[in-house]
PDB file of C-alpha atoms in Angstrom:
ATOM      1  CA  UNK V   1     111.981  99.939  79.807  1.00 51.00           C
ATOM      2  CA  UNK V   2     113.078 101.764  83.016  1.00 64.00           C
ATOM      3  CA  UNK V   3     109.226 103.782  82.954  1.00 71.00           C
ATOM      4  CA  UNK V   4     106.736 103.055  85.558  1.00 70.00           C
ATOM      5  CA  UNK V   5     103.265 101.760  85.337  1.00 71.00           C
ATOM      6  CA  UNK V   6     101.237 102.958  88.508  1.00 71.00           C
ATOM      7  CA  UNK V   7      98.231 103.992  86.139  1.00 73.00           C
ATOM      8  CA  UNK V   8      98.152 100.641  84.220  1.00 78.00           C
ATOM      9  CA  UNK V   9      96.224  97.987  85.927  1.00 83.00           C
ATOM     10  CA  UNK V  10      97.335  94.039  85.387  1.00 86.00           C
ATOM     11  CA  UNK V  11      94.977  93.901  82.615  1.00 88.00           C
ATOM     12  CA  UNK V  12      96.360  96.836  81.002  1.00 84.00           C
ATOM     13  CA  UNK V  13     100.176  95.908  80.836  1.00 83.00           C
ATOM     14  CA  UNK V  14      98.834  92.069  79.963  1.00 89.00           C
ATOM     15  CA  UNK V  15      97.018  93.702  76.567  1.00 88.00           C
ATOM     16  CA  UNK V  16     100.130  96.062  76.249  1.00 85.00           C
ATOM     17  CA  UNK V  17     102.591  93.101  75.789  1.00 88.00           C
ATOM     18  CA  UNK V  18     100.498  91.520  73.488  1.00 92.00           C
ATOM     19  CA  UNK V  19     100.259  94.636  71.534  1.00 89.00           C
ATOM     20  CA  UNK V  20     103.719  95.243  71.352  1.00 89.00           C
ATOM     21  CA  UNK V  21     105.029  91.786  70.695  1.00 93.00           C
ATOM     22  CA  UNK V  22     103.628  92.348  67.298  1.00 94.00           C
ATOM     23  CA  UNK V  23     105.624  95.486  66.849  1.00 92.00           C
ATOM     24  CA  UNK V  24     109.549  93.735  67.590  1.00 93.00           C
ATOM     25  CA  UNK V  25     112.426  95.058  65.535  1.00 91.00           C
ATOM     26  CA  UNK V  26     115.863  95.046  65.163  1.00 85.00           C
ATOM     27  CA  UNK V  27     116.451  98.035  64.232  1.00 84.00           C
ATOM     28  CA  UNK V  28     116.525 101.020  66.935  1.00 81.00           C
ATOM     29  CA  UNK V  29     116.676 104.563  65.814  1.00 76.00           C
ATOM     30  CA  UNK V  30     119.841 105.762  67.092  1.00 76.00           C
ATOM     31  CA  UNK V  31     123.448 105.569  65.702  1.00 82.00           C
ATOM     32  CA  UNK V  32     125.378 103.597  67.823  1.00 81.00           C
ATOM     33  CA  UNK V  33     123.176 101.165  70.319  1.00 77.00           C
ATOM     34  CA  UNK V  34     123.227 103.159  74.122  1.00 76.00           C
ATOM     35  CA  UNK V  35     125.441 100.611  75.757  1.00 79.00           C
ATOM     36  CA  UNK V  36     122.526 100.620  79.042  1.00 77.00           C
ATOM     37  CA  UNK V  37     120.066  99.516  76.352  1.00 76.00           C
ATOM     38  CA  UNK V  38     122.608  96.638  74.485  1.00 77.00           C
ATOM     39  CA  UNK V  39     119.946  93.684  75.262  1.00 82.00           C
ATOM     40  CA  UNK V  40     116.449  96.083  74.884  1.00 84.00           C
ATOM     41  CA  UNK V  41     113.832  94.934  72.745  1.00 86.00           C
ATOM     42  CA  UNK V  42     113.158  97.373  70.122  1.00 87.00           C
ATOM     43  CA  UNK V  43     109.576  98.303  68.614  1.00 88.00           C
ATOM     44  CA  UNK V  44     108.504 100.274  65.489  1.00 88.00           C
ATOM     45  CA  UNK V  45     107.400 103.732  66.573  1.00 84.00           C
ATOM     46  CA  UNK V  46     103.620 103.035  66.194  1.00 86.00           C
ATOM     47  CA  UNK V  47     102.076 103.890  69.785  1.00 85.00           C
ATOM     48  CA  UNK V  48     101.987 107.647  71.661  1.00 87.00           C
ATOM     49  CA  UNK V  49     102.436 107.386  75.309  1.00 85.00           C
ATOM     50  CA  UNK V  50     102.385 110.741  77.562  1.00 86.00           C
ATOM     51  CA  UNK V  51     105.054 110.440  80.736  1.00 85.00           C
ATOM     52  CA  UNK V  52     105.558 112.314  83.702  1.00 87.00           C
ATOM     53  CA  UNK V  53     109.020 112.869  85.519  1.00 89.00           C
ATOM     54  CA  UNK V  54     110.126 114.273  88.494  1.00 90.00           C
ATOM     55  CA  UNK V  55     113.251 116.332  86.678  1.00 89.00           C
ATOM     56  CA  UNK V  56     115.901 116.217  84.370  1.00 88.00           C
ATOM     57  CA  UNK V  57     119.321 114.915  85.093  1.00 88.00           C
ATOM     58  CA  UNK V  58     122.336 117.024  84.600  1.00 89.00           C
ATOM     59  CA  UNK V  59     123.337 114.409  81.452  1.00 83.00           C
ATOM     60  CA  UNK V  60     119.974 115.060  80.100  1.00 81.00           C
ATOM     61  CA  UNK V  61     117.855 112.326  81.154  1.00 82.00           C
ATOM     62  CA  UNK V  62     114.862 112.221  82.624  1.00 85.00           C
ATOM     63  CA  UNK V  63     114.543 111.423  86.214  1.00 88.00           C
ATOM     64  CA  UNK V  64     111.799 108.826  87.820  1.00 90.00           C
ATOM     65  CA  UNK V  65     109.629 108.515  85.058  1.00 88.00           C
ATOM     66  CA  UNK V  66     105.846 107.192  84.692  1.00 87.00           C
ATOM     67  CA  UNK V  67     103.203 106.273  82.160  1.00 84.00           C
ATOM     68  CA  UNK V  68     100.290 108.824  82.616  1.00 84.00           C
ATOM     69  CA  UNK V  69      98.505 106.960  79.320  1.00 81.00           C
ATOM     70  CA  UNK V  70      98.386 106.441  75.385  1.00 83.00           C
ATOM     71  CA  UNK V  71      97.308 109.120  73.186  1.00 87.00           C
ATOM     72  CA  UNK V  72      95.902 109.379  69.746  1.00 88.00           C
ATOM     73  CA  UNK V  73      98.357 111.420  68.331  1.00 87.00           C
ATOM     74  CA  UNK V  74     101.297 110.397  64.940  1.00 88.00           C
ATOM     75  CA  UNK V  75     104.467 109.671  66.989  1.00 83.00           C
ATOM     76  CA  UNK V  76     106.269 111.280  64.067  1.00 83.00           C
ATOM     77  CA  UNK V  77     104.968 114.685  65.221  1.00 87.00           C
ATOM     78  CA  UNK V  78     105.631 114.104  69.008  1.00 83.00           C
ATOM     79  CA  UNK V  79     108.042 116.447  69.982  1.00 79.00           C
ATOM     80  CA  UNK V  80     110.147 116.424  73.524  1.00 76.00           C
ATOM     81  CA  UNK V  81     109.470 119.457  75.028  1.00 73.00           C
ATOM     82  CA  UNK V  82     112.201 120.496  77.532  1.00 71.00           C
ATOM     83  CA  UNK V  83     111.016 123.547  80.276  1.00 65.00           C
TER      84      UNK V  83
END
């Protein structure tokens, strides 16, 4: 996506896309596709992946984003956590 990778050395992002071309789908979990996203490649919601930003937009967004790592913990109980 639009996330940064500065932690992630070559051979991490290498194993990463092999990892995740195993997870494609079609399906996306949001209503109506965001039209910025029309052409993304979609993956089940298997992996946990802690990012850093700088702030939030004023539409809600989240500004300048990076990959600090992957965590062990069930994506189904991540929860956004807006300060």
């Amino acid at each position: 996506g639009h996330t940064g990778t500065e932690k992630m050395t070559v051979g991490d992002c290498k194993d990463l896309t092999k990892e995740l071309r195993e997870l494609v789908t079609h399906q996306h979990p949001f209503n109506k596709t965001p039209p910025r996203h029309a052409h993304a490649t979609w993956i089940r919601p298997v992996k946990t992946v802690k990012i850093k930003f700088a702030e939030w937009t004023e539409g809600g967004a989240m500004r300048q984003t990076s990959i600090e790592g992957f965590i062990e913990f069930p994506p189904h109980e991540c929860v956004l956590e807006r300060t």
